[in-house]
Amino acid sequence: MKEKLKKISVLGAGSWGTTLAIILSENRNLRITLWSVFEEQVKKILITRENKDFLPSVKIPLKIEVTSNLKIGLDSELLILAIPVQYLRSILRKIKKESLNLKEKIFLTTAKGVEIDTFKTPTQIIKEELKVKKIAVLSGPTIAKEVIKGLPTVATVASKDEEISLAIQNIFKSTNLRIYRSQDIKGVELAGALKNIIAIACGVADGLGLGINAKASLVVRGIVEIVRLAKKLGAQPETFWGISGLGDLVTTCFSSYSRNRFVGQEIGKGKKLKDILKKMKMVAEGVTTVKAIYKLSKRLKIDMPITKEVYLLLYKDKNPFQAVRDLTKRPFKSE
């Protein structure tokens, strides 16, 4: 990529999309657009210069163009798709109708999950819907509320095209977000999706008051079953011990900001999933991901005991204490 990126659009004005737009706007050489599908949300942001629903008390610089006009949102060289995976396909179809000039644009997805019905990852959905090749994924231990405070953070960008990865590293060079490169797109995407299931399990342990020993056990045994599935799907095992794997897993399992850990915590306290989700403004991707991964693991005959118990807790109202007993009473085996 001979020329540096100058025009960037963030599609999706949740907490992470808004955070990315703000930190990128610190670069004087970049023109930043923040697009939302929700007109009312855009109107509120334009009046207050705050995203009160997802990132309250943080000012959105005037330099950032905020819009619900998709044509304006697509007028950039780099499109950052900060859209939950279950809604991604519908947004991509809107994009396809709006613009025919997509092949030269770079699509960078930040979603962490898989589509329930198809088991497909975000980059697979992008390829299928838009027939484009310039695709990358950004993932890692990136809690938006910490990044927006300027706290040091690392993440991984994965692309088959090294020039795309280098260009994305370059746009973040003046921010507190340090980016590392990878070519294992499948591994980085699966790591980001599957760790949310383990985070829910760790949240259940918190809700039950089981202590750090139990959570550590869930993390280490969780990554074992994650890698077991990922290898079967063609990912590189070493990816799961890096930033987008173990790094993101630990952060999501222990952070008080983690939405997935929170869901598990409330389940552990005896609350029902539908009641928990009603009170949440933001999406906990693991809630839908576990449904897809449980079905996939059964189809592929891969042993994923933690995933199985999380699925039963969320969708079959299994007693949390019984889930713990069933995990701890499994037959002995070698590590």
XYZ file of C-alpha atoms in Angstrom:
335
model
C 0.000 0.000 0.000
C 1.983 2.957 -1.288
C -0.205 5.732 0.067
C -1.106 6.243 3.701
C -4.739 6.043 4.739
C -6.362 9.458 5.148
C -10.138 8.880 5.285
C -11.534 6.457 7.841
C -15.124 5.589 8.711
C -16.210 3.731 11.817
C -19.515 1.988 11.132
C -21.258 1.306 14.426
C -21.519 3.819 17.270
C -21.406 1.537 20.287
C -18.797 1.949 23.008
C -15.945 0.424 20.995
C -16.802 2.100 17.694
C -17.052 5.489 19.410
C -13.775 4.889 21.238
C -11.952 4.014 18.021
C -13.287 7.118 16.279
C -12.157 9.345 19.152
C -8.623 7.979 19.517
C -8.064 8.000 15.745
C -9.233 11.626 15.582
C -6.132 12.577 17.598
C -4.176 12.126 14.367
C -4.431 15.481 12.583
C -3.842 13.854 9.196
C -6.914 11.631 9.387
C -10.504 12.477 8.483
C -12.832 10.473 10.712
C -16.519 9.661 10.207
C -18.682 7.873 12.783
C -21.784 6.242 11.291
C -24.802 4.804 13.098
C -27.842 3.072 11.639
C -29.943 4.756 14.347
C -30.997 8.301 13.395
C -32.106 9.196 16.931
C -28.727 8.207 18.328
C -26.990 10.452 15.798
C -29.284 13.380 16.632
C -28.467 13.046 20.339
C -24.735 12.872 19.661
C -24.836 15.940 17.415
C -26.638 17.937 20.123
C -24.504 16.856 23.094
C -21.269 15.681 21.400
C -21.507 12.658 23.704
C -22.608 9.071 23.215
C -24.616 9.030 26.435
C -25.943 5.500 25.928
C -22.612 3.755 25.454
C -19.787 6.117 26.433
C -21.195 8.785 28.770
C -19.160 11.798 29.921
C -16.700 11.448 27.029
C -16.693 14.307 24.524
C -16.726 13.451 20.831
C -14.467 15.969 19.041
C -16.058 18.277 16.491
C -13.511 16.982 14.005
C -15.460 13.688 13.835
C -18.344 13.749 11.370
C -21.266 11.869 12.939
C -23.943 10.688 10.523
C -26.687 8.165 9.802
C -26.274 8.724 6.049
C -24.669 5.540 4.757
C -23.392 7.154 1.560
C -21.358 9.577 3.699
C -20.272 6.729 5.970
C -18.905 4.767 3.020
C -16.873 7.675 1.628
C -13.577 6.453 3.107
C -10.617 4.248 2.216
C -10.867 2.237 5.444
C -14.205 1.048 6.833
C -14.020 -0.133 10.444
C -16.995 -2.406 11.106
C -17.695 -2.090 14.847
C -20.928 -4.046 14.517
C -21.979 -7.142 16.534
C -21.737 -10.252 14.385
C -25.457 -11.125 14.581
C -26.276 -7.771 12.907
C -23.319 -7.662 10.531
C -24.903 -9.389 7.541
C -27.918 -7.039 7.476
C -25.636 -3.975 7.559
C -23.441 -5.407 4.795
C -26.511 -5.829 2.614
C -27.327 -2.148 3.122
C -23.741 -1.320 2.141
C -24.012 -3.468 -0.998
C -27.147 -1.613 -2.095
C -25.583 1.788 -1.421
C -22.210 1.408 -3.127
C -20.805 -0.537 -6.055
C -17.279 0.797 -5.526
C -16.158 -1.475 -2.690
C -13.257 -3.541 -4.042
C -10.603 -0.882 -3.332
C -11.791 -0.221 0.212
C -10.307 -1.959 3.255
C -12.787 -3.617 5.618
C -11.605 -3.957 9.220
C -13.964 -5.857 11.510
C -13.872 -5.701 15.306
C -16.756 -8.110 16.047
C -16.060 -11.026 18.392
C -18.469 -13.837 17.691
C -19.861 -16.260 15.133
C -23.172 -16.176 13.307
C -25.673 -18.493 15.010
C -27.199 -20.148 11.938
C -24.081 -20.456 9.769
C -21.210 -20.687 12.328
C -19.401 -18.120 10.147
C -16.950 -15.533 11.439
C -17.176 -11.816 10.554
C -14.557 -11.946 7.775
C -16.295 -14.933 6.201
C -19.587 -13.025 6.224
C -17.913 -9.966 4.649
C -16.400 -12.063 1.846
C -19.686 -13.827 1.216
C -21.817 -10.679 1.081
C -19.484 -8.148 -0.559
C -17.068 -10.320 -2.593
C -14.131 -8.147 -1.485
C -10.546 -9.193 -0.705
C -9.107 -6.332 1.352
C -10.205 -7.600 4.752
C -8.662 -7.516 8.222
C -9.713 -8.161 11.806
C -8.775 -6.184 14.930
C -8.977 -8.042 18.223
C -7.413 -8.293 21.655
C -7.795 -7.236 25.302
C -9.422 -3.898 24.493
C -11.825 -2.711 27.180
C -13.244 0.507 25.688
C -13.476 2.353 29.023
C -9.743 1.841 29.577
C -8.682 2.687 26.031
C -10.653 5.958 26.070
C -8.858 6.979 29.280
C -5.541 6.745 27.457
C -4.390 3.636 29.330
C -1.810 1.502 27.469
C -3.420 -1.292 25.459
C -2.296 -3.856 22.889
C -4.281 -5.539 20.131
C -3.701 -7.696 17.066
C -4.557 -6.922 13.465
C -4.796 -9.987 11.241
C -4.817 -9.930 7.454
C -3.474 -12.082 4.643
C -2.146 -8.852 3.114
C 0.871 -7.573 5.058
C 0.531 -4.094 3.540
C -2.981 -3.772 4.954
C -1.744 -4.757 8.415
C 1.102 -2.240 8.182
C -1.292 0.518 7.094
C -3.582 -0.197 10.050
C -0.637 -0.250 12.458
C 0.379 3.128 11.081
C -2.959 4.873 11.746
C -2.783 3.864 15.415
C 0.862 4.864 15.944
C 0.037 8.133 17.737
C -2.542 6.498 20.058
C -2.277 4.486 23.275
C -3.299 1.378 21.307
C -0.230 -0.606 20.203
C -0.992 -2.963 17.319
C 0.792 -6.231 16.509
C 0.448 -8.082 13.189
C -0.733 -11.605 12.407
C -1.760 -13.513 9.283
C -3.928 -16.019 11.163
C -7.315 -14.409 10.531
C -9.233 -17.532 11.522
C -7.298 -17.915 14.782
C -7.679 -14.281 15.813
C -11.420 -14.321 15.068
C -12.061 -17.614 16.850
C -10.025 -16.507 19.869
C -12.115 -13.349 20.179
C -15.368 -15.274 19.855
C -14.681 -18.305 22.036
C -13.168 -16.469 24.996
C -16.572 -14.875 25.652
C -17.991 -18.295 26.515
C -15.263 -18.873 29.095
C -15.822 -15.354 30.457
C -19.466 -16.234 31.120
C -18.292 -19.342 32.994
C -15.899 -17.220 35.073
C -18.743 -14.831 35.821
C -20.821 -17.740 37.113
C -17.914 -18.620 39.412
C -17.934 -15.007 40.666
C -21.681 -15.103 41.239
C -21.344 -18.308 43.240
C -18.370 -16.952 45.207
C -16.084 -19.811 44.160
C -12.835 -17.818 44.394
C -9.787 -17.234 42.205
C -8.654 -20.881 42.142
C -11.866 -21.885 40.392
C -11.611 -19.009 37.904
C -7.997 -19.867 37.104
C -9.081 -23.452 36.462
C -11.789 -22.267 34.078
C -9.309 -20.066 32.203
C -6.666 -22.767 31.696
C -9.108 -25.572 30.911
C -11.134 -23.138 28.836
C -8.233 -22.333 26.550
C -7.601 -26.068 26.123
C -11.080 -26.654 24.713
C -10.893 -23.464 22.653
C -7.687 -24.693 20.973
C -9.202 -28.162 20.530
C -11.975 -26.690 18.364
C -9.808 -24.065 16.663
C -7.279 -26.647 15.416
C -10.126 -28.651 13.912
C -11.279 -25.515 12.082
C -7.813 -24.769 10.682
C -6.512 -22.070 13.046
C -2.903 -21.899 14.276
C -2.668 -23.057 17.938
C 0.062 -20.528 18.816
C -2.353 -17.654 18.128
C -4.333 -18.646 21.218
C -1.364 -18.039 23.525
C -0.908 -14.490 22.246
C -2.616 -11.107 22.546
C -5.878 -12.006 20.817
C -6.019 -15.357 22.601
C -4.785 -15.618 26.181
C -4.511 -11.825 26.509
C -8.141 -11.222 25.613
C -9.304 -14.276 27.565
C -7.710 -13.139 30.840
C -9.002 -9.582 30.444
C -12.560 -10.655 29.692
C -12.654 -13.210 32.496
C -11.401 -10.855 35.222
C -12.456 -7.322 34.223
C -15.355 -5.685 36.040
C -16.166 -3.992 32.703
C -16.675 -7.326 30.891
C -20.265 -7.728 29.687
C -19.920 -11.475 29.262
C -18.473 -11.957 32.743
C -21.354 -9.841 34.088
C -23.951 -12.085 32.432
C -22.360 -15.130 34.031
C -22.142 -13.420 37.400
C -25.860 -12.673 37.377
C -26.640 -16.260 36.312
C -24.544 -17.437 39.247
C -26.647 -15.266 41.539
C -29.763 -17.072 40.341
C -31.140 -14.562 37.828
C -32.741 -15.529 34.511
C -31.023 -14.743 31.212
C -33.975 -12.817 29.743
C -34.101 -10.549 32.808
C -30.343 -9.909 32.668
C -30.398 -9.002 28.973
C -33.365 -6.643 29.428
C -31.261 -4.441 31.697
C -28.189 -4.385 29.435
C -27.706 -1.643 26.848
C -24.705 -3.301 25.228
C -24.386 -6.685 23.533
C -22.756 -9.647 25.295
C -21.623 -11.610 22.227
C -20.960 -14.788 24.213
C -24.679 -15.304 24.842
C -25.319 -16.028 21.171
C -21.864 -17.441 20.425
C -22.263 -20.280 22.935
C -25.431 -21.442 21.189
C -23.602 -21.710 17.859
C -20.430 -23.251 19.281
C -22.302 -25.843 21.346
C -24.112 -27.014 18.200
C -20.866 -26.987 16.204
C -18.932 -28.958 18.837
C -21.633 -31.636 18.847
C -21.605 -31.817 15.059
C -17.803 -32.139 14.967
C -17.749 -34.469 18.019
C -15.319 -32.229 19.927
C -15.301 -32.382 23.721
C -16.007 -28.884 25.109
C -17.307 -29.430 28.666
C -17.228 -25.792 29.822
C -19.025 -24.644 26.678
C -21.632 -27.356 27.212
C -22.313 -26.270 30.803
C -22.556 -22.577 29.839
C -25.070 -23.480 27.133
C -27.151 -25.501 29.610
C -27.018 -22.677 32.165
C -28.194 -20.042 29.686
C -30.719 -21.971 27.629
C -31.876 -24.911 29.761
C -31.964 -23.174 33.176
C -29.520 -25.641 34.685
C -28.702 -25.067 38.349
C -25.269 -23.340 38.593
C -24.127 -25.511 41.511
C -25.052 -28.627 39.543
C -23.032 -27.338 36.575
C -19.990 -26.931 38.846
C -20.459 -30.437 40.249
C -20.768 -31.930 36.771
C -17.508 -30.260 35.694
C -15.535 -31.248 38.782
C -16.803 -34.843 38.855
C -15.771 -35.668 35.295
C -13.512 -38.757 34.891
C -9.820 -38.226 35.717
C -7.479 -37.633 32.773
C -3.961 -36.445 31.926
C -3.422 -32.730 31.462
